[in-house]
Short mmCIF file of C-alpha atoms and ligand atoms in Angstrom, two decimals:
data_model
loop_
_atom_site.label_atom_id
_atom_site.label_comp_id
_atom_site.label_asym_id
_atom_site.label_seq_id
_atom_site.Cartn_x
_atom_site.Cartn_y
_atom_site.Cartn_z
CA MET F 796 -0.01 0.05 0.04
CA THR F 797 1.27 3.48 -0.65
CA GLU F 798 1.81 5.81 2.21
CA ALA F 799 -0.84 8.49 2.71
CA ARG F 800 -0.02 11.76 1.12
CA LYS F 801 0.62 14.59 3.50
CA LEU F 802 -1.40 17.86 3.54
CA TYR F 803 -0.16 21.04 5.22
CA ILE F 804 -2.75 23.88 5.66
CA LYS F 805 -1.90 27.34 6.78
CA THR F 806 -4.88 29.48 7.86
CA TYR F 807 -5.12 33.25 7.78
CA GLY F 808 -7.94 35.58 8.92
CA CYS F 809 -11.20 34.81 10.53
CA GLN F 810 -12.68 31.74 12.35
CA MET F 811 -14.70 30.98 9.21
CA ASN F 812 -11.33 30.13 7.58
CA VAL F 813 -10.41 27.93 10.53
CA TYR F 814 -13.67 26.05 9.88
CA ASP F 815 -13.17 25.85 6.18
CA SER F 816 -9.64 24.60 6.60
CA GLU F 817 -10.96 21.63 8.68
CA ARG F 818 -13.57 20.91 5.88
CA MET F 819 -10.82 21.03 3.28
CA ALA F 820 -8.68 18.64 5.31
CA GLU F 821 -11.78 16.26 5.45
CA ALA F 822 -12.44 16.56 1.69
CA LEU F 823 -8.80 15.72 0.89
CA GLY F 824 -8.86 13.05 3.54
CA ALA F 825 -11.12 11.13 1.29
CA SER F 826 -8.54 11.36 -1.41
CA GLY F 827 -6.07 9.80 0.98
CA TYR F 828 -4.43 12.84 2.51
CA THR F 829 -3.57 13.11 6.23
CA VAL F 830 -2.73 16.46 7.84
CA THR F 831 0.78 17.25 8.87
CA ASP F 832 2.20 20.21 10.98
CA THR F 833 5.44 20.35 9.01
CA PRO F 834 5.40 21.94 5.58
CA GLU F 835 8.72 20.25 4.61
CA GLN F 836 6.93 16.77 4.80
CA ALA F 837 3.95 17.87 2.78
CA ASP F 838 2.86 16.64 -0.64
CA MET F 839 0.29 19.44 -0.80
CA ILE F 840 0.44 22.92 0.83
CA LEU F 841 -2.76 24.92 1.00
CA LEU F 842 -2.68 28.58 2.04
CA ASN F 843 -6.25 29.55 3.26
CA THR F 844 -6.09 33.19 2.75
CA CYS F 845 -7.72 36.47 3.93
CA HIS F 846 -8.45 39.51 1.85
CA ILE F 847 -9.95 41.85 4.52
CA ARG F 848 -6.89 44.11 4.79
CA GLU F 849 -4.02 44.99 2.60
CA LYS F 850 -1.28 43.32 4.56
CA ALA F 851 -3.16 40.07 4.69
CA ALA F 852 -3.01 39.68 0.91
CA GLU F 853 0.68 40.82 0.80
CA LYS F 854 1.54 38.19 3.43
CA VAL F 855 0.24 35.47 1.11
CA TYR F 856 2.51 36.58 -1.75
CA SER F 857 5.51 36.58 0.62
CA GLU F 858 4.59 33.25 1.96
CA LEU F 859 4.35 31.88 -1.48
CA GLY F 860 7.87 33.13 -2.14
CA ARG F 861 9.16 31.46 0.85
CA LEU F 862 7.72 28.10 -0.28
CA LYS F 863 9.93 28.12 -3.33
CA PRO F 864 12.87 26.14 -1.76
CA LEU F 865 10.31 23.39 -0.73
CA LYS F 866 9.10 23.09 -4.34
CA THR F 867 12.75 23.02 -5.60
CA ALA F 868 13.52 20.18 -3.03
CA ASN F 869 10.38 18.27 -3.95
CA PRO F 870 9.11 18.85 -7.51
CA ASP F 871 6.04 16.84 -6.75
CA LEU F 872 4.86 19.23 -4.11
CA LYS F 873 1.60 20.85 -5.07
CA ILE F 874 0.73 24.29 -3.81
CA GLY F 875 -2.68 25.80 -3.65
CA VAL F 876 -4.20 29.13 -2.64
CA ALA F 877 -7.71 29.02 -1.06
CA GLY F 878 -9.90 31.56 0.66
CA CYS F 879 -10.76 35.16 -0.19
CA VAL F 880 -7.48 36.22 -1.80
CA ALA F 881 -8.06 33.26 -4.17
CA GLN F 882 -11.57 34.50 -4.88
CA ALA F 883 -10.49 37.98 -5.47
CA GLU F 884 -7.23 37.57 -7.40
CA GLY F 885 -7.68 34.03 -8.99
CA GLU F 886 -5.91 34.41 -12.30
CA GLU F 887 -3.63 37.09 -11.06
CA ILE F 888 -2.19 34.70 -8.44
CA MET F 889 -1.41 32.16 -11.30
CA ARG F 890 0.35 34.90 -13.23
CA ARG F 891 2.21 36.45 -10.39
CA GLN F 892 3.33 33.17 -8.78
CA PRO F 893 4.09 30.35 -11.34
CA LEU F 894 4.70 27.91 -8.56
CA VAL F 895 1.00 27.84 -7.59
CA ASP F 896 -0.68 24.73 -8.93
CA LEU F 897 -4.28 25.36 -7.66
CA VAL F 898 -6.60 28.30 -6.78
CA VAL F 899 -9.87 27.58 -5.12
CA GLY F 900 -12.41 30.16 -3.94
CA PRO F 901 -14.30 29.74 -0.67
CA GLN F 902 -17.44 28.46 -2.27
CA THR F 903 -15.91 25.41 -4.15
CA TYR F 904 -14.08 23.47 -1.56
CA HIS F 905 -16.27 20.38 -2.41
CA ARG F 906 -14.66 20.42 -5.80
CA LEU F 907 -11.09 20.03 -4.30
CA PRO F 908 -10.74 16.29 -4.76
CA ALA F 909 -11.32 16.58 -8.55
CA MET F 910 -9.05 19.60 -8.68
CA GLU F 911 -6.44 17.55 -6.75
CA GLN F 912 -6.49 14.92 -9.54
CA ALA F 913 -6.03 17.41 -12.26
CA VAL F 914 -3.18 18.95 -10.47
CA ARG F 915 -1.57 15.54 -9.90
CA ALA F 916 -1.87 15.03 -13.67
CA GLY F 917 0.17 18.14 -14.21
CA GLU F 918 -2.50 20.74 -14.84
CA ARG F 919 -2.98 24.03 -13.13
CA ALA F 920 -6.53 24.44 -11.82
CA VAL F 921 -8.51 27.58 -10.92
CA ASP F 922 -12.10 27.50 -9.58
CA THR F 923 -13.64 30.63 -8.13
CA ASP F 924 -17.32 29.90 -9.02
CA PHE F 925 -20.25 30.71 -6.80
CA PRO F 926 -22.19 27.49 -7.38
CA GLU F 927 -25.86 26.90 -6.41
CA GLU F 928 -25.16 23.75 -4.31
CA ASP F 929 -24.28 23.91 -0.61
CA LYS F 930 -20.55 23.22 -0.51
CA PHE F 931 -20.80 21.57 2.91
CA GLU F 932 -23.39 19.08 1.86
CA HIS F 933 -21.30 18.09 -1.16
CA LEU F 934 -18.04 17.67 0.77
CA PRO F 935 -16.95 14.03 0.81
CA LYS F 936 -16.93 12.88 4.34
CA GLY F 937 -13.51 12.14 5.70
CA PRO F 938 -12.79 9.91 8.73
CA ARG F 939 -14.99 10.86 11.71
CA MET F 940 -12.40 12.33 13.88
CA LYS F 941 -12.91 13.04 17.55
CA ARG F 942 -13.03 16.68 17.95
CA SER F 943 -11.78 19.23 20.42
CA PRO F 944 -14.51 20.17 22.90
CA ALA F 945 -15.06 23.62 21.36
CA ALA F 946 -15.95 23.70 17.68
CA PHE F 947 -17.07 26.08 15.04
CA LEU F 948 -20.17 25.53 12.83
CA THR F 949 -20.80 27.64 9.85
CA VAL F 950 -24.54 28.59 9.59
CA GLN F 951 -24.42 31.55 7.26
CA GLU F 952 -22.03 32.87 4.61
CA GLY F 953 -21.70 36.15 2.69
CA CYS F 954 -22.99 39.51 3.32
CA ASP F 955 -25.48 41.99 1.69
CA LYS F 956 -24.55 44.92 3.85
CA PHE F 957 -21.84 46.46 1.67
CA CYS F 958 -20.13 48.60 4.14
CA ALA F 959 -18.07 50.96 2.05
CA PHE F 960 -14.72 49.61 3.15
CA CYS F 961 -15.31 45.92 2.96
CA VAL F 962 -14.48 43.26 0.43
CA VAL F 963 -16.60 40.52 2.02
CA PRO F 964 -19.84 40.97 -0.13
CA TYR F 965 -17.45 40.54 -3.19
CA THR F 966 -15.25 37.63 -2.04
CA ARG F 967 -17.75 35.63 -0.10
CA GLY F 968 -20.86 36.72 -2.15
CA ALA F 969 -24.51 37.30 -1.20
CA GLU F 970 -25.87 36.20 2.22
CA VAL F 971 -26.84 32.49 2.34
CA SER F 972 -28.13 30.64 5.35
CA ARG F 973 -27.81 26.90 5.65
CA PRO F 974 -31.16 25.15 6.33
CA VAL F 975 -32.05 24.46 10.02
CA ALA F 976 -32.02 20.67 9.47
CA ARG F 977 -28.50 20.64 8.11
CA VAL F 978 -27.29 22.79 10.94
CA LEU F 979 -28.90 20.58 13.63
CA ARG F 980 -27.47 17.48 12.02
CA GLU F 981 -24.05 18.85 11.95
CA ALA F 982 -24.36 19.96 15.60
CA ARG F 983 -25.52 16.55 16.80
CA ASP F 984 -22.71 14.87 14.92
CA LEU F 985 -20.18 17.29 16.60
CA VAL F 986 -21.74 16.54 20.06
CA ASP F 987 -21.46 12.77 19.31
CA ARG F 988 -17.74 13.35 18.70
CA GLY F 989 -17.14 15.03 22.10
CA VAL F 990 -18.00 18.65 21.32
CA ARG F 991 -19.54 20.58 24.20
CA GLU F 992 -19.37 24.15 22.97
CA ILE F 993 -20.31 25.29 19.42
CA THR F 994 -19.59 28.79 17.94
CA LEU F 995 -22.06 29.54 15.14
CA LEU F 996 -20.19 31.30 12.40
CA GLY F 997 -21.28 33.67 9.65
CA GLN F 998 -19.91 36.89 8.14
CA ASN F 999 -23.18 38.38 9.31
CA VAL F 1000 -24.42 35.58 11.45
CA ASN F 1001 -27.32 37.36 13.20
CA ALA F 1002 -28.85 37.89 9.77
CA TYR F 1003 -29.37 34.11 9.83
CA HIS F 1004 -32.65 33.16 8.07
CA GLY F 1005 -32.58 29.46 7.42
CA GLU F 1006 -35.39 27.33 6.14
CA GLY F 1007 -36.85 25.27 9.01
CA GLU F 1008 -40.01 23.69 10.08
CA GLY F 1009 -42.93 26.06 9.50
CA GLY F 1010 -40.97 28.60 7.65
CA THR F 1011 -37.79 30.82 7.98
CA TRP F 1012 -36.00 30.69 11.34
CA GLY F 1013 -33.98 33.46 12.79
CA LEU F 1014 -30.85 33.07 14.84
CA ALA F 1015 -32.52 33.13 18.15
CA ARG F 1016 -34.83 30.28 17.24
CA LEU F 1017 -31.95 28.35 15.89
CA ILE F 1018 -29.99 28.82 19.12
CA ARG F 1019 -33.03 27.83 21.24
CA GLU F 1020 -33.40 24.62 19.29
CA LEU F 1021 -29.60 23.79 19.41
CA ALA F 1022 -29.89 24.39 23.16
CA ARG F 1023 -32.15 21.41 23.46
CA ILE F 1024 -29.36 19.02 22.28
CA GLU F 1025 -28.22 17.05 25.22
CA GLY F 1026 -24.61 17.21 25.75
CA LEU F 1027 -24.18 20.55 24.12
CA GLU F 1028 -23.51 22.90 27.00
CA ARG F 1029 -22.46 26.19 25.41
CA ILE F 1030 -23.42 28.21 22.35
CA ARG F 1031 -21.77 31.33 21.01
CA PHE F 1032 -22.15 33.10 17.66
CA THR F 1033 -19.98 35.52 15.63
CA THR F 1034 -19.83 38.00 13.82
CA SER F 1035 -22.92 40.22 14.08
CA HIS F 1036 -24.13 43.52 12.64
CA PRO F 1037 -25.94 45.93 15.12
CA ASN F 1038 -28.92 46.29 12.76
CA ASP F 1039 -29.65 42.59 12.81
CA MET F 1040 -29.66 42.36 16.52
CA GLU F 1041 -33.41 41.51 16.78
CA ASP F 1042 -35.57 41.38 19.93
CA ASP F 1043 -35.78 37.70 20.42
CA LEU F 1044 -31.97 37.43 20.16
CA ILE F 1045 -31.44 40.08 22.76
CA ALA F 1046 -33.89 38.24 24.97
CA ALA F 1047 -32.06 34.90 24.40
CA HIS F 1048 -29.04 36.49 26.12
CA GLY F 1049 -31.16 36.87 29.18
CA ASP F 1050 -33.13 33.62 29.16
CA GLU F 1051 -31.08 30.98 27.39
CA PRO F 1052 -28.57 29.71 29.85
CA LYS F 1053 -26.51 27.87 27.25
CA LEU F 1054 -25.95 31.12 25.27
CA MET F 1055 -22.66 32.42 26.69
CA PRO F 1056 -22.49 36.11 27.98
CA TYR F 1057 -19.91 37.28 25.33
CA LEU F 1058 -20.87 39.29 22.30
CA HIS F 1059 -18.62 40.46 19.39
CA LEU F 1060 -20.59 43.48 18.02
CA PRO F 1061 -18.47 45.66 15.72
CA VAL F 1062 -19.29 49.33 15.51
CA GLN F 1063 -16.27 50.48 13.44
CA SER F 1064 -16.57 54.21 14.42
CA GLY F 1065 -18.32 56.38 17.00
CA SER F 1066 -18.88 59.33 14.61
CA ASP F 1067 -22.30 59.56 12.91
CA ARG F 1068 -20.79 61.22 9.93
CA ILE F 1069 -18.25 58.41 9.35
CA LEU F 1070 -20.73 55.66 10.04
CA LYS F 1071 -22.83 57.27 7.28
CA ALA F 1072 -19.94 57.35 4.95
CA MET F 1073 -19.12 53.76 5.81
CA ASN F 1074 -22.73 52.81 4.94
CA ARG F 1075 -23.33 51.29 8.31
CA LYS F 1076 -26.86 52.50 8.45
CA HIS F 1077 -27.03 53.25 12.09
CA THR F 1078 -25.88 55.95 14.53
CA ALA F 1079 -23.57 55.80 17.47
CA GLU F 1080 -26.61 56.57 19.62
CA GLN F 1081 -28.57 53.55 18.21
CA TYR F 1082 -25.59 51.34 18.91
CA LEU F 1083 -25.34 52.55 22.59
CA CYS F 1084 -29.05 51.94 22.99
CA LEU F 1085 -28.57 48.41 21.71
CA ILE F 1086 -25.87 47.85 24.17
CA ASP F 1087 -28.05 49.09 26.97
CA ARG F 1088 -30.79 46.72 25.99
CA LEU F 1089 -28.36 43.79 25.74
CA ARG F 1090 -26.94 44.57 29.22
CA ALA F 1091 -30.50 44.90 30.58
CA ALA F 1092 -31.07 41.31 29.35
CA ARG F 1093 -27.66 40.11 30.61
CA PRO F 1094 -25.93 42.47 33.01
CA ASP F 1095 -22.54 40.66 32.90
CA LEU F 1096 -22.38 40.50 29.17
CA LEU F 1097 -18.74 40.95 27.94
CA LEU F 1098 -18.54 43.06 24.75
CA SER F 1099 -16.09 43.00 22.06
CA GLY F 1100 -15.83 44.86 18.89
CA ASP F 1101 -14.00 46.07 15.70
CA PHE F 1102 -12.86 49.54 14.91
CA ILE F 1103 -11.37 51.20 11.87
CA VAL F 1104 -9.39 54.42 12.24
CA GLY F 1105 -8.32 56.66 9.32
CA PHE F 1106 -11.36 56.02 7.27
CA PRO F 1107 -11.49 58.58 4.33
CA GLY F 1108 -12.71 61.86 5.62
CA GLU F 1109 -12.19 61.13 9.31
CA THR F 1110 -11.39 64.25 11.32
CA ASP F 1111 -9.94 64.67 14.72
CA GLN F 1112 -13.43 65.24 15.92
CA ASP F 1113 -14.73 62.09 14.35
CA PHE F 1114 -11.94 60.16 15.99
CA GLU F 1115 -12.76 61.68 19.38
CA ALA F 1116 -16.24 60.46 18.91
CA THR F 1117 -14.86 56.97 18.53
CA LEU F 1118 -12.89 57.30 21.80
CA ALA F 1119 -15.95 58.62 23.51
CA LEU F 1120 -18.10 55.62 22.30
CA VAL F 1121 -15.44 53.21 23.57
CA ARG F 1122 -15.41 54.87 26.97
CA ALA F 1123 -19.23 54.75 27.11
CA VAL F 1124 -19.33 50.94 26.22
CA GLY F 1125 -16.38 49.68 28.04
CA TYR F 1126 -15.18 46.60 26.07
CA GLY F 1127 -13.57 43.47 27.51
CA GLN F 1128 -11.71 42.87 24.36
CA ALA F 1129 -11.54 44.50 20.89
CA PHE F 1130 -9.89 44.61 17.55
CA SER F 1131 -8.76 47.80 15.86
CA PHE F 1132 -7.42 48.47 12.42
CA LYS F 1133 -6.00 51.19 10.31
CA TYR F 1134 -8.16 51.67 7.25
CA SER F 1135 -6.74 50.12 4.21
CA ALA F 1136 -8.36 50.65 0.71
CA ARG F 1137 -9.55 47.50 -0.87
CA PRO F 1138 -9.75 47.54 -4.61
CA GLY F 1139 -13.33 47.37 -5.85
CA THR F 1140 -14.94 48.72 -2.71
CA PRO F 1141 -16.65 52.24 -2.84
CA ALA F 1142 -14.37 53.76 -0.22
CA ALA F 1143 -11.22 52.89 -2.32
CA GLU F 1144 -12.19 55.75 -4.60
CA ARG F 1145 -12.00 58.40 -1.78
CA GLU F 1146 -9.00 60.26 -0.56
CA GLY F 1147 -7.48 58.66 2.50
CA VAL F 1148 -6.26 60.29 5.78
CA PRO F 1149 -2.38 60.81 5.97
CA GLU F 1150 -0.56 57.75 7.06
CA ASP F 1151 0.97 59.32 10.23
CA VAL F 1152 -2.34 60.65 11.33
CA ALA F 1153 -3.92 57.30 11.00
CA SER F 1154 -1.06 55.62 12.80
CA ASP F 1155 -1.37 58.12 15.62
CA ARG F 1156 -5.08 57.51 15.98
CA LEU F 1157 -4.64 53.77 16.03
CA GLN F 1158 -2.11 53.98 18.83
CA ARG F 1159 -4.30 56.13 20.91
CA LEU F 1160 -7.33 53.91 20.38
CA GLN F 1161 -5.39 50.73 21.12
CA ALA F 1162 -3.96 52.31 24.27
CA LEU F 1163 -7.54 52.91 25.47
CA LEU F 1164 -8.84 49.47 24.46
CA SER F 1165 -5.91 47.73 26.05
CA GLN F 1166 -6.51 49.72 29.30
CA GLN F 1167 -10.13 48.64 29.29
CA GLN F 1168 -9.19 44.99 28.61
CA ARG F 1169 -6.62 44.99 31.51
CA ASP F 1170 -9.28 46.51 33.83
CA VAL F 1171 -11.78 43.95 32.99
CA GLN F 1172 -9.18 41.15 33.35
CA ARG F 1173 -8.17 42.41 36.81
CA SER F 1174 -11.80 42.80 37.84
CA MET F 1175 -12.14 39.10 37.37
CA ILE F 1176 -9.77 38.26 40.34
CA GLY F 1177 -11.69 36.77 43.16
CA ARG F 1178 -14.64 35.86 40.89
CA GLU F 1179 -15.91 32.39 40.17
CA VAL F 1180 -16.24 31.51 36.49
CA SER F 1181 -17.07 28.21 34.66
CA VAL F 1182 -14.25 26.90 32.41
CA LEU F 1183 -14.49 24.50 29.53
CA PHE F 1184 -11.02 22.95 29.41
CA GLU F 1185 -9.66 22.42 25.89
CA LYS F 1186 -6.03 21.42 26.05
CA PRO F 1187 -2.77 21.28 28.04
CA GLY F 1188 -1.16 24.70 28.66
CA ARG F 1189 2.30 25.76 28.22
CA LEU F 1190 3.48 24.79 31.72
CA PRO F 1191 3.75 21.11 32.87
CA GLY F 1192 0.58 19.96 34.51
CA GLN F 1193 -1.31 23.12 33.30
CA MET F 1194 -4.62 22.98 31.43
CA VAL F 1195 -6.26 25.80 29.55
CA GLY F 1196 -9.91 26.52 28.61
CA LYS F 1197 -12.25 29.33 28.13
CA SER F 1198 -14.54 30.93 30.69
CA GLU F 1199 -18.12 31.76 29.77
CA TYR F 1200 -16.80 35.30 28.86
CA LEU F 1201 -14.29 33.77 26.45
CA HIS F 1202 -11.27 34.55 28.66
CA ALA F 1203 -8.44 32.02 28.39
CA VAL F 1204 -8.15 30.46 31.89
CA HIS F 1205 -5.30 28.23 33.03
CA VAL F 1206 -5.40 25.91 36.02
CA THR F 1207 -2.81 23.53 37.26
CA ASP F 1208 -4.67 20.71 39.03
CA PRO F 1209 -4.35 16.83 38.26
CA ARG F 1210 -8.08 16.56 38.50
CA VAL F 1211 -8.67 18.61 35.41
CA GLU F 1212 -9.36 16.86 32.12
CA THR F 1213 -9.92 17.99 28.46
CA GLY F 1214 -13.55 18.50 27.86
CA GLN F 1215 -14.49 19.02 31.50
CA ILE F 1216 -16.50 22.03 32.57
CA ALA F 1217 -15.55 23.18 36.13
CA ARG F 1218 -16.03 26.05 38.47
CA VAL F 1219 -12.82 28.05 38.84
CA ARG F 1220 -11.97 30.89 41.15
CA ILE F 1221 -9.75 33.38 39.47
CA THR F 1222 -6.56 34.24 41.42
CA GLU F 1223 -4.45 36.05 38.82
CA ALA F 1224 -4.83 38.16 35.80
CA ALA F 1225 -2.51 38.81 32.77
CA PRO F 1226 -3.43 41.00 29.75
CA ASN F 1227 -4.55 38.05 27.66
CA SER F 1228 -5.21 35.21 30.23
CA LEU F 1229 -6.37 34.45 33.75
CA GLY F 1230 -5.24 31.90 36.21
CA GLY F 1231 -7.25 30.19 38.88
CA VAL F 1232 -8.03 27.27 41.11
CA LEU F 1233 -10.81 24.69 41.05
CA VAL F 1234 -13.74 25.40 43.41
CA ALA F 1235 -14.09 22.18 45.41
N1 LIG Q 1312 -9.49 48.36 6.37
C1 LIG Q 1312 -9.38 48.18 7.58
N2 LIG Q 1312 -10.07 47.33 8.34
C2 LIG Q 1312 -11.08 46.62 7.70
N3 LIG Q 1312 -11.98 45.75 8.18
C3 LIG Q 1312 -12.75 45.24 7.18
N4 LIG Q 1312 -12.30 45.90 5.98
C4 LIG Q 1312 -11.37 46.79 6.31
C5 LIG Q 1312 -10.49 47.65 5.56
N5 LIG Q 1312 -10.63 47.83 4.31
C6 LIG Q 1312 -12.06 45.34 9.61
C7 LIG Q 1312 -13.49 45.68 10.13
C8 LIG Q 1312 -14.20 44.30 10.24
C9 LIG Q 1312 -12.92 43.48 10.49
C10 LIG Q 1312 -13.19 42.03 10.23
O1 LIG Q 1312 -11.99 43.95 9.77
O2 LIG Q 1312 -13.25 46.26 11.42
O3 LIG Q 1312 -15.12 44.28 11.24
FE1 LIG Q 1313 -18.09 43.56 5.70
FE2 LIG Q 1313 -19.27 43.03 8.06
FE3 LIG Q 1313 -20.08 45.21 6.67
FE4 LIG Q 1313 -20.61 42.72 5.76
S1 LIG Q 1313 -21.37 43.73 7.74
S2 LIG Q 1313 -19.88 44.48 4.53
S3 LIG Q 1313 -18.79 41.56 6.37
S4 LIG Q 1313 -17.90 44.76 7.61
#
């Protein structure tokens, strides 16, 4: 028997790419590939790419350059580019980087086995279609691997919001929701394989509108149905748009115990003028109102967000409004970025803010956000949280997991096992993690 071929996947960007990489590994698993952590041993290398910001795409090209010696050492090595850079730049990648054998967009992973065959036969293959069929349904099933206790499940893809800065509506396409029955089936399968926490993924996940019994289901109804699955203990979802935060979803934060008290709700800017220019279709005040309602439903909700500084036309005053919004909300965690023009988006046509001004604003915003994060981390000391342990930590005997608020928590105690959910009292706080002891 020939030895299994080895597949190395490097994943960039969002959690949906992490999920997609797992599905690609399963698809190629059916063609005889096993996953390796060492690119030097690989027969196929796939870069699952992100196009959201400029540096992300540039990183892919430099990574491809770095793979050249591997290809020289092993001429049979096949190199593929998947994900959103593949979708946006398809043929351009082939031209710019002759060592690439395969380009596959995010909607056609189920065609990978056939593409792999073509590539093995010496062809170069590009597929960046937006087909009708559900790529997850048509993926060949790989071996039923046991899964880590916390898993992702894609329920929705694409986006119809067209924020002026964003490539997602172009690379991932229009909003599509997977039918309820398929989501439930996949969730049950995950739970059978040891999963206790599921994070529902979608570019605009709270716009979920899947076909279910009796008509179209929203995200809240889907979450309530998932919560009935025995053995599934925790549910999260990401990423959301403020305008799709409907009443029943807000209410679920208060009355569905399996829905975790952590919410990533990007606002991007605190200035109404910039929000309008971004085509976000809400004001800062509306966002703050929404936060109030969420906190009324679940007072200990930990909030996370995304921010962009230096969007075309942003003045000092606009930026101050962003700082004011951040102060008003108080985030437990957040991401902030300097605006980068993405070709093909409306904002790319507009004149940007000078680089040094944008850098300075980013620094100031990040200082404030880090301060808030540190304060929240420190405020956890002495509190009891529930932790789902996922894996061994860096130190001997240590196990790490996530609190209900998505804090990384480490505990050193021989009684702790992977997959266990335990009460932990927090005794120490670092900027990105907490330490604690089991509550007997
Ligand atoms: N420039 C900078 N940041 C961006 N994001 C999306 N597009 C851009 C861009 N062109 C950020 C937004 C989004 C997050 C995933 O990435 O904050 O919420
Ligand atoms: Fe992009 Fe999110 Fe806006 Fe959709 S809602 S266009 S994914 S930033």
